[in-house]
Short mmCIF file of C-alpha atoms (C1' of nucleotides) in Angstrom, two decimals:
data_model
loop_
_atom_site.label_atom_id
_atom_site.label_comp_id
_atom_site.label_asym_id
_atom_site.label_seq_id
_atom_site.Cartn_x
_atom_site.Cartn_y
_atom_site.Cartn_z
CA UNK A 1087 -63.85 -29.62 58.55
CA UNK A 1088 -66.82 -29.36 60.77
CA UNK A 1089 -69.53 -30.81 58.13
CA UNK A 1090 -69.19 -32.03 54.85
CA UNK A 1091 -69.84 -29.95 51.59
CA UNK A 1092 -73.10 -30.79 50.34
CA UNK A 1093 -74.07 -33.06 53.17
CA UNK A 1094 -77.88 -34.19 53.45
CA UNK A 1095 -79.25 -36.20 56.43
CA UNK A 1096 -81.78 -37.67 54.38
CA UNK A 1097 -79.42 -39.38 51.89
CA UNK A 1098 -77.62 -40.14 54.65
CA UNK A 1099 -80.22 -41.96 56.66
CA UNK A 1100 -80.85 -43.83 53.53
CA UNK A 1101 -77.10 -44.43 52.09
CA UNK A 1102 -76.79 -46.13 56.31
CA UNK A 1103 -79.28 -48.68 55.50
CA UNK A 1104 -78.10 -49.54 52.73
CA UNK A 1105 -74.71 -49.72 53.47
CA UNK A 1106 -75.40 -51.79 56.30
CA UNK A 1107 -77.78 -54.10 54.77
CA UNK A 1108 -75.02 -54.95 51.40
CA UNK A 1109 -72.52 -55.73 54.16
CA UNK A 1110 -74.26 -57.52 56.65
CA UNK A 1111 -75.46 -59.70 54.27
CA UNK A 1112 -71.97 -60.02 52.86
CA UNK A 1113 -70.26 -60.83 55.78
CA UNK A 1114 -72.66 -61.09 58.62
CA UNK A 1115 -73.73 -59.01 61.16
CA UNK A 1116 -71.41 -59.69 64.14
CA UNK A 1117 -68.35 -59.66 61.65
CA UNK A 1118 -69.40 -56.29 60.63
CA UNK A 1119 -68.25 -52.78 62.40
CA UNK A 1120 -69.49 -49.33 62.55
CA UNK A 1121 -66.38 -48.43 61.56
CA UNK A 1122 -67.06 -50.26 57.68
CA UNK A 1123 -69.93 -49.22 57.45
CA UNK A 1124 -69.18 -45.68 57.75
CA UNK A 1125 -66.74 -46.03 55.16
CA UNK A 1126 -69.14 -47.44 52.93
CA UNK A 1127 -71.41 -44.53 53.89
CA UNK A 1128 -68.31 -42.23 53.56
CA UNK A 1129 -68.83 -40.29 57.47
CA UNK A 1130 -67.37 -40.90 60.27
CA UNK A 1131 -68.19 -43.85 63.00
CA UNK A 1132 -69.21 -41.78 65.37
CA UNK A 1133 -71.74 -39.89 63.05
CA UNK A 1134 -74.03 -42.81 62.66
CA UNK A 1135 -75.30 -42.56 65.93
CA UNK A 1136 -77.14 -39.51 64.71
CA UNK A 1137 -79.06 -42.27 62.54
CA UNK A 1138 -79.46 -45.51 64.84
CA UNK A 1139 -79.50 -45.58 68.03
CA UNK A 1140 -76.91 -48.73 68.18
CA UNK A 1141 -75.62 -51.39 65.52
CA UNK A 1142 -78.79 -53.79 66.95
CA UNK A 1143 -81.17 -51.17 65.83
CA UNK A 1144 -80.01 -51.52 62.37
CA UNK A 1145 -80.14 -54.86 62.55
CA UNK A 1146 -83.93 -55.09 63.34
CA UNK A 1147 -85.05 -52.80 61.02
CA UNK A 1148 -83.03 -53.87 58.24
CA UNK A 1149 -85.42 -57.36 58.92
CA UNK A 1150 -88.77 -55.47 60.07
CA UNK A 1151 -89.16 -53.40 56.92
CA UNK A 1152 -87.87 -56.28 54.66
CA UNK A 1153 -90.75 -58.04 56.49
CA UNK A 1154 -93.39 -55.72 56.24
CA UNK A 1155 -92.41 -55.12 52.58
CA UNK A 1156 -92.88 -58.30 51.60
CA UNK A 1157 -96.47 -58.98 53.39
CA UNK A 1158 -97.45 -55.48 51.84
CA UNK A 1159 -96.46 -56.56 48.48
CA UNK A 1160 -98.46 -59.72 48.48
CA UNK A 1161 -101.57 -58.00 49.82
CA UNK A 1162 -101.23 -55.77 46.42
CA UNK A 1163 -100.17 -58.64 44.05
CA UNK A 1164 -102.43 -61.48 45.09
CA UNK A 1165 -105.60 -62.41 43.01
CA UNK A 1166 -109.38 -61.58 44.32
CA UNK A 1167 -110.70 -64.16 46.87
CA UNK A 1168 -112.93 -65.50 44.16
CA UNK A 1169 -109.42 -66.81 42.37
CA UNK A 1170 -109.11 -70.82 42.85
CA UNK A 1171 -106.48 -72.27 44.58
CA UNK A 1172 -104.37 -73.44 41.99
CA UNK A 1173 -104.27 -69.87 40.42
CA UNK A 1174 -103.65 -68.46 43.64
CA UNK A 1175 -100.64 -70.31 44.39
CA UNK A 1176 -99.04 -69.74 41.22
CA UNK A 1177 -99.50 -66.05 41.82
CA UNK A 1178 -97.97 -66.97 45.14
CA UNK A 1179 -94.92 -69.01 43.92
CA UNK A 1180 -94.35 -66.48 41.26
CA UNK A 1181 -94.41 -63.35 43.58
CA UNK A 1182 -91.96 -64.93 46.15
CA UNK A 1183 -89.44 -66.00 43.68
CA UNK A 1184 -89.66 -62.40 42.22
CA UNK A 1185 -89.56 -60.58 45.36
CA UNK A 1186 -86.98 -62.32 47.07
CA UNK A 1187 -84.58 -62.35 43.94
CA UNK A 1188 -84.84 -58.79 44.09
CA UNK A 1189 -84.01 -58.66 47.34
CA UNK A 1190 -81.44 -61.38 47.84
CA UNK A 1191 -79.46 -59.39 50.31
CA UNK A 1192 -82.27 -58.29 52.84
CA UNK A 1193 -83.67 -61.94 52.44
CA UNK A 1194 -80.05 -63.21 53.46
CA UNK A 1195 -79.92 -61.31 56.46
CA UNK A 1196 -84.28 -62.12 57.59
CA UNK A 1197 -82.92 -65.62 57.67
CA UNK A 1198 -79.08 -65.63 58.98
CA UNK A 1199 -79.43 -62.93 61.14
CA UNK A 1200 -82.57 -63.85 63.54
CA UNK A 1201 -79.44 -65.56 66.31
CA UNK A 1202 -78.33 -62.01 66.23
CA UNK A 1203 -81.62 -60.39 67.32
CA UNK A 1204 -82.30 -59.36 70.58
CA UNK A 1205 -85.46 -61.52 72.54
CA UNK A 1206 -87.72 -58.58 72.21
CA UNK A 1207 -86.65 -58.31 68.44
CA UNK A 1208 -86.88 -61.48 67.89
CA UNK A 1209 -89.96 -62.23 68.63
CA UNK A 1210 -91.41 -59.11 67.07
CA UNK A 1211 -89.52 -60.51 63.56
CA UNK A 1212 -90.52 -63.93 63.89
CA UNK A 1213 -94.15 -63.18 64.29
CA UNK A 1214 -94.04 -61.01 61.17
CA UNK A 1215 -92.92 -64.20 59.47
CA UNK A 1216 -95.39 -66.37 60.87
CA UNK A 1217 -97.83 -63.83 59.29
CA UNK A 1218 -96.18 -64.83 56.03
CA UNK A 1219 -96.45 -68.31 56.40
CA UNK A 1220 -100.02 -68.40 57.24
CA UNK A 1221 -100.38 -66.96 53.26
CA UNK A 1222 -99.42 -69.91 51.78
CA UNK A 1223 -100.89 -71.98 54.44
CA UNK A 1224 -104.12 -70.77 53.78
CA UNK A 1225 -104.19 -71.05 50.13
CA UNK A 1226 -102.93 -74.92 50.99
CA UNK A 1227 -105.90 -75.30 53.06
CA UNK A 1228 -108.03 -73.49 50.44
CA UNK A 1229 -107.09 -76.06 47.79
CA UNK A 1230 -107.32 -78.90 50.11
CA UNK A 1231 -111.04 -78.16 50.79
CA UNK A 1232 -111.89 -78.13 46.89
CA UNK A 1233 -110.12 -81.01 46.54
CA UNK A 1234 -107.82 -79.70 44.21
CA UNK A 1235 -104.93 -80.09 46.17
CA UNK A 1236 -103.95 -83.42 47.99
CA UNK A 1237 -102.11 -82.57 50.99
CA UNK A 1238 -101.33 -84.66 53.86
CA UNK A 1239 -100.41 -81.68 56.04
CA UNK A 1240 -100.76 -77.34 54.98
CA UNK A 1241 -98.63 -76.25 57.73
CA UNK A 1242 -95.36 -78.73 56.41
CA UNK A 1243 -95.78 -78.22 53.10
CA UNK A 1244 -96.09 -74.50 53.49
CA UNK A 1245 -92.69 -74.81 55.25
CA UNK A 1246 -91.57 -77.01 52.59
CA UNK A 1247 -92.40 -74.73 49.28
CA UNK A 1248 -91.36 -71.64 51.21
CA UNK A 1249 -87.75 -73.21 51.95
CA UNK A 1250 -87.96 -74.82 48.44
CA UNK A 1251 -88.72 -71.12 47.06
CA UNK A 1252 -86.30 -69.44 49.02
CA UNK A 1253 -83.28 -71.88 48.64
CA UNK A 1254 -83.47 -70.44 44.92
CA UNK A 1255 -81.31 -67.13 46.12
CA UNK A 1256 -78.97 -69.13 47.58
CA UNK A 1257 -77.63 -70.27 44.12
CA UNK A 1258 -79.78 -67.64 41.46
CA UNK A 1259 -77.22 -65.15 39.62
CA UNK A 1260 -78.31 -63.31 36.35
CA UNK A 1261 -77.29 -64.23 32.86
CA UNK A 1262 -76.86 -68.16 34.72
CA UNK A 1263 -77.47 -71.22 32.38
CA UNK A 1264 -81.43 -70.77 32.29
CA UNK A 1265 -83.14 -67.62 32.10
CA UNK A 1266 -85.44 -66.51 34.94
CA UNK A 1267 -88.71 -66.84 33.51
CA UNK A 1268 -87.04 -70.85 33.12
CA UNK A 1269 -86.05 -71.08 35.97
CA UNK A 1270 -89.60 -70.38 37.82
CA UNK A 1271 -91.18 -72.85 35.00
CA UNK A 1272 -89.29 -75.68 36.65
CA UNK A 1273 -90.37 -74.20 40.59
CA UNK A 1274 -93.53 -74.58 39.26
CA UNK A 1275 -93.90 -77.84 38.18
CA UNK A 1276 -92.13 -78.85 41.12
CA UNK A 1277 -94.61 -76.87 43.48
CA UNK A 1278 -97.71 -77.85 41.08
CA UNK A 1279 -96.55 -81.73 41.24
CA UNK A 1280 -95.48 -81.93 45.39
CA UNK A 1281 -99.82 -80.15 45.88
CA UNK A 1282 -101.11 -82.58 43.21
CA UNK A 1283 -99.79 -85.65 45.24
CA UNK A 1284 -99.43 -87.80 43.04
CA UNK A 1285 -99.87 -91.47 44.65
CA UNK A 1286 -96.71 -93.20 47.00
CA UNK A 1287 -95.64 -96.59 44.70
CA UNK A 1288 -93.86 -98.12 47.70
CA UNK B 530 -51.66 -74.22 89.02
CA UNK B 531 -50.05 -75.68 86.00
CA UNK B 532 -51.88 -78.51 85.03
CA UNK B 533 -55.04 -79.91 85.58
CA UNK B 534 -55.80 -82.43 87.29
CA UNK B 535 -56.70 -85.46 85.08
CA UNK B 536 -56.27 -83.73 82.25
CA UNK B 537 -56.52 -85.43 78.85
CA UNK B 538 -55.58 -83.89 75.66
CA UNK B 539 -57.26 -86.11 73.51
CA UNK B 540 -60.27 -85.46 75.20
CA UNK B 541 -59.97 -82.11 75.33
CA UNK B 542 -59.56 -81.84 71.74
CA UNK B 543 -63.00 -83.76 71.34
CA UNK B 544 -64.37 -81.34 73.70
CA UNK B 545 -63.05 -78.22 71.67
CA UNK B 546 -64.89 -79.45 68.39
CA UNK B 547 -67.37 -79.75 70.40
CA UNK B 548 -68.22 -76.92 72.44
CA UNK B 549 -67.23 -74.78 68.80
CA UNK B 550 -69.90 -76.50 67.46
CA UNK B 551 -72.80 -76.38 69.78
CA UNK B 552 -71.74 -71.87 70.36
CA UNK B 553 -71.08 -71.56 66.13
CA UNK B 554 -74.30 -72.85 65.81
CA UNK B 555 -76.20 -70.99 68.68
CA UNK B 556 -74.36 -67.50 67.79
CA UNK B 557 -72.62 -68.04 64.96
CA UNK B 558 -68.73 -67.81 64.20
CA UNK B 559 -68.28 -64.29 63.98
CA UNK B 560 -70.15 -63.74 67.47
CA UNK B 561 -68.37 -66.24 69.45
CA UNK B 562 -65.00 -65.67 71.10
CA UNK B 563 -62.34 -67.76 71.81
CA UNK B 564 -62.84 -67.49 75.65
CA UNK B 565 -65.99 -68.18 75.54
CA UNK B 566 -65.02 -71.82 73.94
CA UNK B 567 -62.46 -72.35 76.52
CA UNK B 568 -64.92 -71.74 79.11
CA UNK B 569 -67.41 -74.24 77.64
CA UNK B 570 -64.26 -76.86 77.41
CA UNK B 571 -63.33 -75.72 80.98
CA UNK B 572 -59.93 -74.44 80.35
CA UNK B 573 -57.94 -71.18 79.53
CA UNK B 574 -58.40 -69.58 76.03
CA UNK B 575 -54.70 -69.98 75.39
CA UNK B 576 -54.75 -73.89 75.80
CA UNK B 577 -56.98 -74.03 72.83
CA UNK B 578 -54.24 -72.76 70.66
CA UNK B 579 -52.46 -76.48 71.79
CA UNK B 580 -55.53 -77.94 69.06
CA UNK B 581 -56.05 -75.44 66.67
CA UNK B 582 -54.00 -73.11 64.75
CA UNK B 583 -57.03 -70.48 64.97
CA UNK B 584 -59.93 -69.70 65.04
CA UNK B 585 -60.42 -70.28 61.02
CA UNK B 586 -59.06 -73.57 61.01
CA UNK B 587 -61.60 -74.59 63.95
CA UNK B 588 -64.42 -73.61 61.43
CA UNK B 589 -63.18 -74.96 58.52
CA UNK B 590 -62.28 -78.37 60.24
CA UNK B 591 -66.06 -78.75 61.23
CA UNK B 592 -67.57 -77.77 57.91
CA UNK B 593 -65.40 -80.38 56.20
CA UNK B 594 -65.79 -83.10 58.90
CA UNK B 595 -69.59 -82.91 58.67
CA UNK B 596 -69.54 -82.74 54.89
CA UNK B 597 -67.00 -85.86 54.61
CA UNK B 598 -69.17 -87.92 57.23
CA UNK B 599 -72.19 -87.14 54.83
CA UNK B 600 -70.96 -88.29 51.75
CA UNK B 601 -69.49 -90.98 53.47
CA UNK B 602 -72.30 -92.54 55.29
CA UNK B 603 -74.40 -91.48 52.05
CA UNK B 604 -72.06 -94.24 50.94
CA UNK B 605 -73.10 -96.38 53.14
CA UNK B 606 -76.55 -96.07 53.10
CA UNK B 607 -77.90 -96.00 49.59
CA UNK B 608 -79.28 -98.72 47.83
CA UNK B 609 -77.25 -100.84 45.18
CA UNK B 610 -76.91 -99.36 41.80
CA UNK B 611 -79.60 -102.27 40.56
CA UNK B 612 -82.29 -100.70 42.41
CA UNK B 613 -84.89 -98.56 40.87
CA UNK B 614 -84.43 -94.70 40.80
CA UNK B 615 -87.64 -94.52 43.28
CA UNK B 616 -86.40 -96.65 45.32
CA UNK B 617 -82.97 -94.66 45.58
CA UNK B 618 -84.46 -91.35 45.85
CA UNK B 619 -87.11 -92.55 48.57
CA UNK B 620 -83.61 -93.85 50.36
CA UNK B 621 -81.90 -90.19 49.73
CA UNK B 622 -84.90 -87.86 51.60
CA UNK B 623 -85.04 -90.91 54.08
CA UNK B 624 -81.08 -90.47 54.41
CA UNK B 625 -81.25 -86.45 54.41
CA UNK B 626 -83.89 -86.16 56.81
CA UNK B 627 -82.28 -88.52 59.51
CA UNK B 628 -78.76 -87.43 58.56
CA UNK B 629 -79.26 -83.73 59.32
CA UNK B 630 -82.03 -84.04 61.72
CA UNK B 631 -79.43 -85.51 64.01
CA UNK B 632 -76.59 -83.19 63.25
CA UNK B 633 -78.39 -79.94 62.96
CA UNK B 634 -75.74 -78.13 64.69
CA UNK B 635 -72.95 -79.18 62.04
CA UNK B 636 -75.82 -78.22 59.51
CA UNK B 637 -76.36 -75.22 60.67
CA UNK B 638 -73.11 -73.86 60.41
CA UNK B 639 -72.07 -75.44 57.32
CA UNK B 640 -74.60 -73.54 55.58
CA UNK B 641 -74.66 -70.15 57.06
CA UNK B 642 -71.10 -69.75 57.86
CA UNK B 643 -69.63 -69.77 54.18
CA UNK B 644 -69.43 -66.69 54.49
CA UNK B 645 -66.65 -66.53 57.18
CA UNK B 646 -64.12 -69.02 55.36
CA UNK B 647 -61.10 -67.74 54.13
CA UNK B 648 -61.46 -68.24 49.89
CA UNK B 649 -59.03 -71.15 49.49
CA UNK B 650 -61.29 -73.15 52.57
CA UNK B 651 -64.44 -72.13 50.81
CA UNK B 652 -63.14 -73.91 47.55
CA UNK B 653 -62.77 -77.09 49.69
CA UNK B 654 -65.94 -77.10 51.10
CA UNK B 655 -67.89 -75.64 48.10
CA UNK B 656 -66.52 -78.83 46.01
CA UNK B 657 -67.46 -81.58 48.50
CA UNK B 658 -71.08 -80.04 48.83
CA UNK B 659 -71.08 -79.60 45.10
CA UNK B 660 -70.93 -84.04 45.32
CA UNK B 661 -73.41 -84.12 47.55
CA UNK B 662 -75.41 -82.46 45.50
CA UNK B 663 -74.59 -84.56 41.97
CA UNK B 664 -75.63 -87.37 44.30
CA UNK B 665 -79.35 -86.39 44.38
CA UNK B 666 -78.81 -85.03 40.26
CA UNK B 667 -77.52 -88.56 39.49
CA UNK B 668 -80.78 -89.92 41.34
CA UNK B 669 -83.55 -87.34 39.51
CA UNK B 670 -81.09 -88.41 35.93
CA UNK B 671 -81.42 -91.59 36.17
CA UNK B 672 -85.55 -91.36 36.59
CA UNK B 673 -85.65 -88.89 34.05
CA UNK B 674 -84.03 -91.44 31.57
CA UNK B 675 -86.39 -94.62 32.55
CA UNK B 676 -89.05 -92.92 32.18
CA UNK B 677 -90.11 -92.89 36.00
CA UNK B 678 -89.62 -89.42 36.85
CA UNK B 679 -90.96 -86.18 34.99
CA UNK B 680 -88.36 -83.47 35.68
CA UNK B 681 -87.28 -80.36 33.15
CA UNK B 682 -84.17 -79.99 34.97
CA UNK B 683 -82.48 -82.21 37.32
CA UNK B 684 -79.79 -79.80 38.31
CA UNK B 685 -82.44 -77.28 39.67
CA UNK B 686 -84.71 -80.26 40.93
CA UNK B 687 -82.01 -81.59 42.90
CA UNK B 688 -81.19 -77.79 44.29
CA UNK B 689 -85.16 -77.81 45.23
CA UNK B 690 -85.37 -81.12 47.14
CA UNK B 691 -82.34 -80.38 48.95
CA UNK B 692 -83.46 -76.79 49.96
CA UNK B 693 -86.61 -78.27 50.78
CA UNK B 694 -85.19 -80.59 53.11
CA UNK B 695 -82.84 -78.83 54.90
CA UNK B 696 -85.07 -76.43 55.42
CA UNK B 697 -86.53 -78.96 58.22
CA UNK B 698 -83.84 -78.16 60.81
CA UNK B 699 -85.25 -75.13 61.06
CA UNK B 700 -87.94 -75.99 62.83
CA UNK B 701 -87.72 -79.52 63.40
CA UNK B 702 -88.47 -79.96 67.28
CA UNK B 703 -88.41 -83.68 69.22
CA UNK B 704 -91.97 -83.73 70.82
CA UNK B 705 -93.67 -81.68 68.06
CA UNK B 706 -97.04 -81.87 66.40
CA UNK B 707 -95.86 -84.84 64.60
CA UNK B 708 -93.94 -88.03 64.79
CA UNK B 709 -90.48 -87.64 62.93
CA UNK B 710 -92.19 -90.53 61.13
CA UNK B 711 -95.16 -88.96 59.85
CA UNK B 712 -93.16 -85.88 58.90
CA UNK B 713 -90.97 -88.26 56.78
CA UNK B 714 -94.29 -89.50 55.75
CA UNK B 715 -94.74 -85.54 54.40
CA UNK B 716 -92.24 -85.07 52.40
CA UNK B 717 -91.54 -87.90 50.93
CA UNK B 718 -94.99 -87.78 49.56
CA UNK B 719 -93.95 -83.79 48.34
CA UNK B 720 -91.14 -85.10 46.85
CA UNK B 721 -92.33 -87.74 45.15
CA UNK B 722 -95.21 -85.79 43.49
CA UNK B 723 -92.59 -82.93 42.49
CA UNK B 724 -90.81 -85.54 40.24
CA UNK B 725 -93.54 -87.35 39.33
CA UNK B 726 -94.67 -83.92 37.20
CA UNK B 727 -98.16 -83.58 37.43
CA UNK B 728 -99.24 -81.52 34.14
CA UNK B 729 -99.57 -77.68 34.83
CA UNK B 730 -103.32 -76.72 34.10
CA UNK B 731 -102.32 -72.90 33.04
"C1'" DG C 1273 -51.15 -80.01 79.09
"C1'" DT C 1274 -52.69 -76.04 81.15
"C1'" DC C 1275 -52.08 -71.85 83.44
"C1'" DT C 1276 -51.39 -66.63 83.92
"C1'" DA C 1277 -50.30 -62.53 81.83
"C1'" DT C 1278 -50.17 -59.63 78.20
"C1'" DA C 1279 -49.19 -57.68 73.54
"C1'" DG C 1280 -51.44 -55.46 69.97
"C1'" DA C 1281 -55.44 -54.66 67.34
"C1'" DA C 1282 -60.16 -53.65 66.86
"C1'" DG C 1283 -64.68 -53.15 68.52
"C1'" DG C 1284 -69.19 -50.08 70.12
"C1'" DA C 1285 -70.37 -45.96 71.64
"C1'" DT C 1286 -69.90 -41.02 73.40
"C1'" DA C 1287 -68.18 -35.95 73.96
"C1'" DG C 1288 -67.34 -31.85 72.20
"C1'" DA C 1289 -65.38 -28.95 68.44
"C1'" DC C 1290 -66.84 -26.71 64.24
"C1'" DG D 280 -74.62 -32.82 60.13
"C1'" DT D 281 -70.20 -34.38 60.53
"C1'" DC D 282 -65.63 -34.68 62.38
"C1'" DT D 283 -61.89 -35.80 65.61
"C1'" DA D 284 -60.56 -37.82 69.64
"C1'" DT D 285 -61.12 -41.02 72.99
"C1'" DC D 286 -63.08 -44.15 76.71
"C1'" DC D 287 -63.58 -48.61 77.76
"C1'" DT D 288 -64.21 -53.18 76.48
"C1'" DT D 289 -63.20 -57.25 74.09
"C1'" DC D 290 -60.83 -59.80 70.83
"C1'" DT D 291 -57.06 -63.23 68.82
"C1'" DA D 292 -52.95 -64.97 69.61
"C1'" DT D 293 -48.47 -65.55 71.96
"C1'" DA D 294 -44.85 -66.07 75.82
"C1'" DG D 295 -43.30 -68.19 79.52
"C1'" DA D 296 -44.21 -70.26 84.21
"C1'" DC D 297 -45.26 -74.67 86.30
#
DNA sequence: GTCTATAGAAGGATAGAC
DNA sequence: GTCTATCCTTCTATAGAC
């Protein structure tokens, strides 16, 4: 047949992202063809074209619009300037762990996949993330002035929460020993104690 | 010609682990080819089949290697069972820091190529990580029950640290802002106030 | 122990029919 | 908008010469 009953370019735009972004993260990006992800779309190979201009096009948006997402998201969900510190990073620690939980496969790929990117891409991606960063960086630096934080350095220890955060879907699955709303109690504390800095013994 | 000259097979099957390494870890499994291996080593593709079975056996052989010398020098390294929890966990992030820092090839691909292990070499692997990480959960346990550390859950804790760590090699650079010192400095001061459990104001 | 040569499969991407 | 067919490349792995 020369077109499939019922076929919609739309849904199949979107059906080619999403195919591509559950099996990339499954498997990775280079051990992934064209040729399974059409099957998962349910075309042919050579009909995808019509949607991307090559595989490393899907690549980089898959991560750009997982990116943007997430730095759009924050700018809704984060509390007024006037909020302190403290409040603003547990908005902050509670809106990653959300997000990225309900995301675990694009999240997967933003961080596996950057070796795969293309220079140009690459650097387009990683400054997106950078951008990310510099949100919990600032509210590090924010506390830090007040003195309600005791940090020795905002730039590490924004590193060190986001991996910290973020190592979380790397384990996570639903109906697991603790329920989520646990679960983020305990990244909490953790978070709350490694700001507070509590005093070296040795 | 039929052999090279001053060829040595034992070195050459250093050289193989080798050169799978360092291209794993720059381009991951999936991406790199066989030739491209035997070019690094400097010989045909087909003489790499003389020291591996395949390519899948190459991987898995690294992962477990890495993962074996870990626990092993872990072994090696940590204080005697008299000393205080503190003391022991200060030795772990001390240990984890240096271990990987120094390895962050083997790191590399031991976390982000699970993925590309055949199931019955992912059970191998998954186990000997899964006694890495009851080493760091024996450590947080053994606070929790003296007293000396605050922690709701030592499983998760320990899954926090070591994310947090880790998460180091990512952009760990020699010649950086800081001394590998003071960014030892960092984190063991995070970690230490993460188990120490400051009280959540909220 | 390493080479050359190649089998056999699979990959990305394109052309043209419908 | 999708399909079929195919070009051309590259891949893993093996066979056999030296």
């Amino acid at each position: 047949m020369a077109r499939k009953t019922g076929s919609d370019g739309k849904k199949t735009a979107t059906d080619l992202r999403a195919a591509a972004t559950a099996l990339f993260a499954k498997h990775g990006f280079a051990a992934v063809s064209m040729r399974q992800i059409a099957q998962k779309v349910g075309v042919q190979a050579g009909a995808l074209y019509l949607y991307t201009p090559n595989k490393q096009a899907l690549l980089f948006d898959i991560m750009q619009q997982h990116l943007d997402g997430l730095l759009g998201a924050w700018e809704t969900e984060k509390l007024p300037d006037s909020a302190t510190p403290l409040a603003q990073l547990q908005r902050f620690v509670s809106f990653h762990i959300h997000y990225h939980l309900d995301r675990a496969d694009e999240v997967f790929i933003a961080y596996m996949e950057l070796r795969n990117l293309l220079p140009e891409n690459l650097a387009t991606i990683s400054e997106t993330r950078r951008r990310y960063e510099l949100v919990l960086e600032g509210i590090l630096a924010a506390g830090q002035k007040t003195g309600d934080f005791q940090i020795s350095d905002c730039k590490l220890s924004s590193y060190a929460i986001i991996a910290m955060l973020t190592g979380m879907t790397t384990w996570y699955r639903d109906q697991g020993r603790l329920s989520l709303a646990e679960i983020e109690q305990v990244y909490q504390g953790l978070v709350y104690g490694a700001v507070s800095g509590a005093k070296t013994k040795s």
